[in-house]
Coordinates of C-alpha atoms in Angstrom, one line a residue:
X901 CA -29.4 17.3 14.2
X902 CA -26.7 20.1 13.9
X903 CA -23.1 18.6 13.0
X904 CA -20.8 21.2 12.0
X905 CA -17.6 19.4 13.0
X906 CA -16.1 15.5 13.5
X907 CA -13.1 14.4 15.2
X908 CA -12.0 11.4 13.6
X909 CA -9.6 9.8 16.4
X910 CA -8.6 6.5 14.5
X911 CA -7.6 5.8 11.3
X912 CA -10.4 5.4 8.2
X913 CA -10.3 5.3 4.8
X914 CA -10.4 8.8 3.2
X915 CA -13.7 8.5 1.6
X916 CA -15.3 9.2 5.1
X917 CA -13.8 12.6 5.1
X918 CA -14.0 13.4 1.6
X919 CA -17.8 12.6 1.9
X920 CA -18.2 14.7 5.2
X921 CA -16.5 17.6 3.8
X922 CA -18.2 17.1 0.6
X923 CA -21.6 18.1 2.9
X924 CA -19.9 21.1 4.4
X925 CA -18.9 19.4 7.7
X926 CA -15.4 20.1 9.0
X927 CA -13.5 17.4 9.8
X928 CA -10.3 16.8 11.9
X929 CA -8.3 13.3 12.0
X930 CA -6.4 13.5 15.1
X931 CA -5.3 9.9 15.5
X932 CA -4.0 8.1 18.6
X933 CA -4.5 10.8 21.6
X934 CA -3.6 10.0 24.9
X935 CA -6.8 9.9 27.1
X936 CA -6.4 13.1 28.7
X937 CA -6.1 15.2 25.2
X938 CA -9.3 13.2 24.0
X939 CA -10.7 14.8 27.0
X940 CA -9.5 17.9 26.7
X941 CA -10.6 18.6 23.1
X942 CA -13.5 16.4 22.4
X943 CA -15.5 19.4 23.8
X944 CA -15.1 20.9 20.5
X945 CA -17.0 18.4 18.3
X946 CA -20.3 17.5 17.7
X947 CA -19.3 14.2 16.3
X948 CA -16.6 11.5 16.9
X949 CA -15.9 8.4 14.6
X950 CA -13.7 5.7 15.9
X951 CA -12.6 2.1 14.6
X952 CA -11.6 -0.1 17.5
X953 CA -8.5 1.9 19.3
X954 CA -9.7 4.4 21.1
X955 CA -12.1 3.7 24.2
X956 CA -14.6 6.2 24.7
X957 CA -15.3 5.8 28.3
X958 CA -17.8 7.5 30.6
X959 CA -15.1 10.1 31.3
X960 CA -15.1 10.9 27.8
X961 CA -18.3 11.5 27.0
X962 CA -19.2 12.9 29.5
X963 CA -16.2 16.0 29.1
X964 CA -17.8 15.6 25.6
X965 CA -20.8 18.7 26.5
X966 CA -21.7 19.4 22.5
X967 CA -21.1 16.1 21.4
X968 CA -23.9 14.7 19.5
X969 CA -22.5 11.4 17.5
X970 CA -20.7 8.7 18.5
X971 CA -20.1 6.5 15.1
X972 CA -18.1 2.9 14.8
X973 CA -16.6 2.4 11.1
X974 CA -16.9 -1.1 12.4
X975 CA -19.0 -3.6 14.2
X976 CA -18.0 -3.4 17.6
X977 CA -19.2 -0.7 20.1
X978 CA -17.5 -2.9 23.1
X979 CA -14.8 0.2 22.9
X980 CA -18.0 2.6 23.6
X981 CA -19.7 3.1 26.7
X982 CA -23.3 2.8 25.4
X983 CA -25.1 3.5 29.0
X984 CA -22.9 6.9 29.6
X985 CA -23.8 7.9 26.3
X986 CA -27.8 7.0 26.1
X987 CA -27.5 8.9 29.7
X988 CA -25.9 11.8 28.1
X989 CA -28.2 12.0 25.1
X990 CA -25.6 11.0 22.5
X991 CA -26.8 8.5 19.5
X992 CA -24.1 5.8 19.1
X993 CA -23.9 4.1 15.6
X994 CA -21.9 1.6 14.1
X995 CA -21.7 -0.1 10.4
X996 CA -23.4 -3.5 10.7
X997 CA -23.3 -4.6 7.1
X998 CA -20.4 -3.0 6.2
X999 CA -17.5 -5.7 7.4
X1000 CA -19.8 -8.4 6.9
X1001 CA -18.3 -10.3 3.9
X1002 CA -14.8 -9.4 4.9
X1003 CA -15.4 -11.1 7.9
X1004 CA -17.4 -14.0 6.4
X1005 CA -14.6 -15.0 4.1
X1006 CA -11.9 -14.9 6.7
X1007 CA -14.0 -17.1 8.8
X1008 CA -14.5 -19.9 6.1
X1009 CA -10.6 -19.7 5.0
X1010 CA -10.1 -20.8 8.9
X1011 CA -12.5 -23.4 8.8
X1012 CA -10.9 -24.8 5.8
X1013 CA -7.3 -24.4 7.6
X1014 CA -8.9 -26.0 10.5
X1015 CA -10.0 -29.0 8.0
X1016 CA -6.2 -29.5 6.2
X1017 CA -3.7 -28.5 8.4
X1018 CA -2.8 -25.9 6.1
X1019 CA -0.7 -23.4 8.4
X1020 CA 1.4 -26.3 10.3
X1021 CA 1.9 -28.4 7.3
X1022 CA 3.2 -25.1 5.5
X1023 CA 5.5 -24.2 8.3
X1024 CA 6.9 -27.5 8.1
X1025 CA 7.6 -27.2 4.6
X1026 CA 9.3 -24.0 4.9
X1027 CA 11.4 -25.5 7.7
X1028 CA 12.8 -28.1 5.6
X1029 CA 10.2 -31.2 6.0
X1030 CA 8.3 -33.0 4.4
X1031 CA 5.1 -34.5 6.6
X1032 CA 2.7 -35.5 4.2
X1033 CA 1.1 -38.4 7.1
X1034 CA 1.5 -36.0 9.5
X1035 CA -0.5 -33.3 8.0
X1036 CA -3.4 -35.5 6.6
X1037 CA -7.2 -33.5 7.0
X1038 CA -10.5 -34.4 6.6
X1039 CA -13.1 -33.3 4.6
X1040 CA -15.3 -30.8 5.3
X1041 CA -18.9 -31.9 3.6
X1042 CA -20.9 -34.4 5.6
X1043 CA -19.1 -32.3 8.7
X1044 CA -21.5 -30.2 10.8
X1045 CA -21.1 -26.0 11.4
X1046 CA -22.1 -24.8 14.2
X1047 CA -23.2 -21.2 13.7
X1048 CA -23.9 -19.2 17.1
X1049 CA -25.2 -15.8 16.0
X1050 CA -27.3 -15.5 12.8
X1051 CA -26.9 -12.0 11.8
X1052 CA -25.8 -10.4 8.4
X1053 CA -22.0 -12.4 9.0
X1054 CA -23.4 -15.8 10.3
X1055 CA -26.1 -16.0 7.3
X1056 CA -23.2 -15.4 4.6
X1057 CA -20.8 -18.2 6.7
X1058 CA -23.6 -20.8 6.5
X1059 CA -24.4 -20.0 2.8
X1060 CA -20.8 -20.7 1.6
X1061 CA -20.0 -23.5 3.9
X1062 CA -23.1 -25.8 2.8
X1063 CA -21.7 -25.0 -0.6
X1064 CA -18.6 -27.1 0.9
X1065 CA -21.3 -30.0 2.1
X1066 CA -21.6 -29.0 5.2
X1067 CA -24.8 -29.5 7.7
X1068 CA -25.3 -26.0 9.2
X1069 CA -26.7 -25.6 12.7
X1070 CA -27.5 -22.5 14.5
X1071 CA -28.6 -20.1 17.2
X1072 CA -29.3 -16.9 17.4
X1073 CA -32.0 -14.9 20.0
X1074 CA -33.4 -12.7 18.0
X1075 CA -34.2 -14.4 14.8
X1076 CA -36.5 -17.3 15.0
X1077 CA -36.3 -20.9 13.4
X1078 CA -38.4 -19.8 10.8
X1079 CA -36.0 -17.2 9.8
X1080 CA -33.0 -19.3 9.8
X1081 CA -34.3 -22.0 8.1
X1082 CA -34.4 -19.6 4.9
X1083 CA -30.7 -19.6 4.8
X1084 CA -31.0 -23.6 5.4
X1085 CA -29.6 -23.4 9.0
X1086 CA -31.5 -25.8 11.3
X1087 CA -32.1 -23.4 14.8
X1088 CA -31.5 -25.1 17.7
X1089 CA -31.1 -24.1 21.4
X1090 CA -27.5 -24.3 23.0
X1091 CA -28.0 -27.3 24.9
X1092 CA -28.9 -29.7 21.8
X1093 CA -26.7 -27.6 19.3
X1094 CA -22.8 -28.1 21.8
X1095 CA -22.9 -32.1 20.9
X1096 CA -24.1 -32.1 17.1
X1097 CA -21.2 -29.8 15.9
X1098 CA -18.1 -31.0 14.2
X1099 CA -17.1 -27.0 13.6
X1100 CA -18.3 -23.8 16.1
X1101 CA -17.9 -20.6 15.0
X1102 CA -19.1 -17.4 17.0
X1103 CA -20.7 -14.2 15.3
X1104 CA -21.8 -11.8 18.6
X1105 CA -21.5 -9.4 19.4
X1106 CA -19.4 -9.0 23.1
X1107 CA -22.2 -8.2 25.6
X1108 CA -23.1 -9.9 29.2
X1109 CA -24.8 -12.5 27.8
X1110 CA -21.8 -13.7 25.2
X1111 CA -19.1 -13.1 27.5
X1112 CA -17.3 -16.4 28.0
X1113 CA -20.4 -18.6 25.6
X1114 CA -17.8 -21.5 25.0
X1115 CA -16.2 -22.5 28.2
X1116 CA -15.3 -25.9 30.3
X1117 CA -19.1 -26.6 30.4
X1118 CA -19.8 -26.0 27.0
X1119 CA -17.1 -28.1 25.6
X1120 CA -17.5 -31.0 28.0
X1121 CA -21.0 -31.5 26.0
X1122 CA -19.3 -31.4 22.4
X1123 CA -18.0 -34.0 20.6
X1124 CA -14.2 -35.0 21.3
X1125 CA -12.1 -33.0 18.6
X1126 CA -14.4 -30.3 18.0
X1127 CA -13.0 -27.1 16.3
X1128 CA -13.6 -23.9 17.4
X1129 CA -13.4 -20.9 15.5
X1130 CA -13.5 -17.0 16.5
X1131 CA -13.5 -14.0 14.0
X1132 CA -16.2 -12.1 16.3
X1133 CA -15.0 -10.2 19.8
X1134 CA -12.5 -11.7 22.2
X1135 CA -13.9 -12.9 25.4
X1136 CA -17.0 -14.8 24.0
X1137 CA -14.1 -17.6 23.8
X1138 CA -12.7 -18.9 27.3
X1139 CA -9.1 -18.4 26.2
X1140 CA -7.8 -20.4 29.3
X1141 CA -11.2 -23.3 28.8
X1142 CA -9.9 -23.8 25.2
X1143 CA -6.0 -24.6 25.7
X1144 CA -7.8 -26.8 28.1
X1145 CA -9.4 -28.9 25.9
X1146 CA -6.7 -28.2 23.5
X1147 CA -4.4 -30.1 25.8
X1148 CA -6.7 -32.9 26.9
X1149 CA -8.0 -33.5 23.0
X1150 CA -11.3 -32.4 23.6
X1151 CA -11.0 -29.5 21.5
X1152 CA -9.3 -30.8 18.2
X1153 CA -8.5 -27.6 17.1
X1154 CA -8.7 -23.6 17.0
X1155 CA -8.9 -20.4 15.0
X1156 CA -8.8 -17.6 16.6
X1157 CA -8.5 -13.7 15.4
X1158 CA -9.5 -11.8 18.3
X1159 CA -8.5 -12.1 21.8
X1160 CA -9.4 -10.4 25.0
X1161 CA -6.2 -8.4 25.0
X1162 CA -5.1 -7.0 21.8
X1163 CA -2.2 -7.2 21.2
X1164 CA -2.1 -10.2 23.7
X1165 CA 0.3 -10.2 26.4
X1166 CA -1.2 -12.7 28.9
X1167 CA 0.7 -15.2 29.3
X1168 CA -2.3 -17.7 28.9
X1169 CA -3.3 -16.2 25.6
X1170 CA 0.3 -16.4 24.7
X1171 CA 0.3 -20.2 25.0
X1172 CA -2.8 -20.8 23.8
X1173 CA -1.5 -18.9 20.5
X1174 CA 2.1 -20.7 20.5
X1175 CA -0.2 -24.4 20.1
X1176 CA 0.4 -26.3 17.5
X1177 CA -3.4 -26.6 16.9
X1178 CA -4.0 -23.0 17.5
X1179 CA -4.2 -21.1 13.9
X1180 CA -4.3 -17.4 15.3
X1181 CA -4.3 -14.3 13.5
X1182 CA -4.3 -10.4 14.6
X1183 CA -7.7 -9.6 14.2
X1184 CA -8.0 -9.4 10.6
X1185 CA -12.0 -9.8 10.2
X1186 CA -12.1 -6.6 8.6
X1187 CA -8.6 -6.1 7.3
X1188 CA -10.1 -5.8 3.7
X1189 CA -9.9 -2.9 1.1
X1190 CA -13.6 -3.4 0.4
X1191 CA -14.4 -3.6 4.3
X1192 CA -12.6 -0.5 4.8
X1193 CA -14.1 1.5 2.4
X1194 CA -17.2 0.2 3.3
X1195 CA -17.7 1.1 6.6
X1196 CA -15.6 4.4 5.7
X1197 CA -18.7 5.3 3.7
X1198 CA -21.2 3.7 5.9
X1199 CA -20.4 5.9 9.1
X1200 CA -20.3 9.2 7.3
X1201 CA -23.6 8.4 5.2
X1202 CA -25.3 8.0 8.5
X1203 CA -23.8 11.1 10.1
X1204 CA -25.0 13.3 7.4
X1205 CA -28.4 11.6 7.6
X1206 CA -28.8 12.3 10.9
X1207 CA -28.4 16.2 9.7
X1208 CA -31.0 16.1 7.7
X1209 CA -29.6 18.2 4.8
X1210 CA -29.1 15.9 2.1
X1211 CA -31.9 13.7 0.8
X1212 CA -29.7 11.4 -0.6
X1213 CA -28.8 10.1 2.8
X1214 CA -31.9 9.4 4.8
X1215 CA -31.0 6.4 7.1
X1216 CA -29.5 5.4 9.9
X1217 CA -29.7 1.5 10.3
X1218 CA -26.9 1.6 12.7
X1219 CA -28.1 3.2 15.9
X1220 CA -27.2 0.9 18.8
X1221 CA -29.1 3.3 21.0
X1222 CA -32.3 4.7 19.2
X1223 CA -34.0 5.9 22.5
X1224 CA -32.1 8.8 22.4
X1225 CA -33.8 9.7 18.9
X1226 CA -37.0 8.7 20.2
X1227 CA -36.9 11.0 23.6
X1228 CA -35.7 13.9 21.6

């Protein structure tokens, strides 16, 4: 594949362009453009890496007539029209592993938060009080996880949360219970894993399928007090379902980093993030050095891959869209 020059329209860590450049491919970081000037100029690239800002939409690609690469330095592609670009021949990549334990790690820290109060009762503090009763957790071992999504970020959660005691659960439709139970994680189906869980935490991707997963139905079916925990895509949670159950008791609790609107501005989301058993933070999965250099590295390593010119670089395990390749 030829790919003499990359736009990079969001902000990455420099080691993506140092390592394009260092494989003669010219790069320009034009960060933030309005719509119409992405249209306008991404004519002139063969390549386009993005994080989660900009939206390449079927407008885009399709004013996009030499572009060849579409490449995430993230997990997400929810920002990427995947049809219009499989329909206009363009490979679409992301960085699967590279956010992984970045993510992991933040989604364990709100688990334990979850468990001990730890954001209210530190408020409090600051405030002047001193609410030791009122603050009072539980532990987390002998609890149950709930672990929807079994991938590289779900695995890594279930390995350090049964290192807490916990009983990890799972499901995931494209491993099978055979695979999961290497990691330990019993595999269930949805409708016998809602009222086992003490703890549900999501790692999906955003697609039909997910859109909406826990909702009124769902948590009917759980225990009372379950806690629900989202470090994946915004909109797998029902935002409005959960303050719900928030407000009734049925949900005992959640902690929540990405919402359907970011930055939120619905007024819904708003409450839902003002409750005092909300812990919410501004999607901060991947807010890591390491993460960021990581999938810096990993979407330029698979961009010069794809070239062909440098045997170091030979794969491409991101490609969302591998038809394209395959027709081609």
């Amino acid at each position: 594949m030829d790919i003499k020059r990359v736009l990079v329209a969001d902000a990455v860590d420099a080691a993506c362009t140092e390592l394009l450049k260092k494989n003669s491919i010219e790069v320009d970081c034009k960060y933030k453009l309005p719509k119409a000037q992405l249209i306008a100029e991404i004519k002139n690239y063969d390549a386009l890496i993005v994080r989660s800002d900009t939206k390449v939409t079927a407008d885009v690609i399709k004013a996009a007539t030499n572009l060849k690469v579409i490449g995430r330095a993230g997990a997400g592609v929810d920002n990427i029209d995947v049809k219009a670009a499989t329909d206009n021949k363009v490979v679409v990549l992301n960085t699967p592993g590279g956010n992984a334990i970045s993510a992991c790690e933040l989604t364990c820290a709100l688990i334990t938060n979850l468990a001990r109060n730890v954001t209210a009762a530190s408020a409090s503090l600051k405030a002047g009080r001193w609410d030791r009763k009122l603050y009072a957790g539980h532990e987390l071992s002998g609890k149950t996880l709930a672990i929807i999504g079994l991938g590289r970020i779900g695995k890594e959660v279930a390995i350090r949360m049964q290192a807490w005691g916990m009983t990890t659960i799972g499901y995931d439709p494209i491993i099978t219970a055979e695979q999961a139970k290497e990691f330990n994680v019993e595999y269930l189906p949805l409708e016998q894993l809602w009222p086992r869980a003490d703890y549900i935490t999501v790692h999906t991707p955003l697609i039909p399928a997910t859109r909406n997963l826990i909702n009124n139905a769902a948590l009917d079916v759980c225990k009372k007090g379950v806690r629900i925990i989202n470090v994946a895509r915004g909109g797998i949670v029902n935002e409005a379902d959960v303050l719900d159950a928030l407000k009734s008791g049925q949900c005992g609790g959640a902690a929540i980093d990405v919402f359907e609107q970011e930055p939120p501005t619905n007024p819904v989301t708003l409450e839902l993030i003002a409750h005092e058993k909300v812990v919410a933070t501004p999607h901060l999965g991947a807010s890591t050095a390491e993460a960021q250099v990581r999938v810096a590295v990993e979407v330029s390593e698979q961009i010069i891959a794809l070239t062909g010119k440098n045997a170091q670089y030979t794969a491409a395990p991101g490609i969302i869209n591998r038809s394209v390749l395959e027709n081609n």
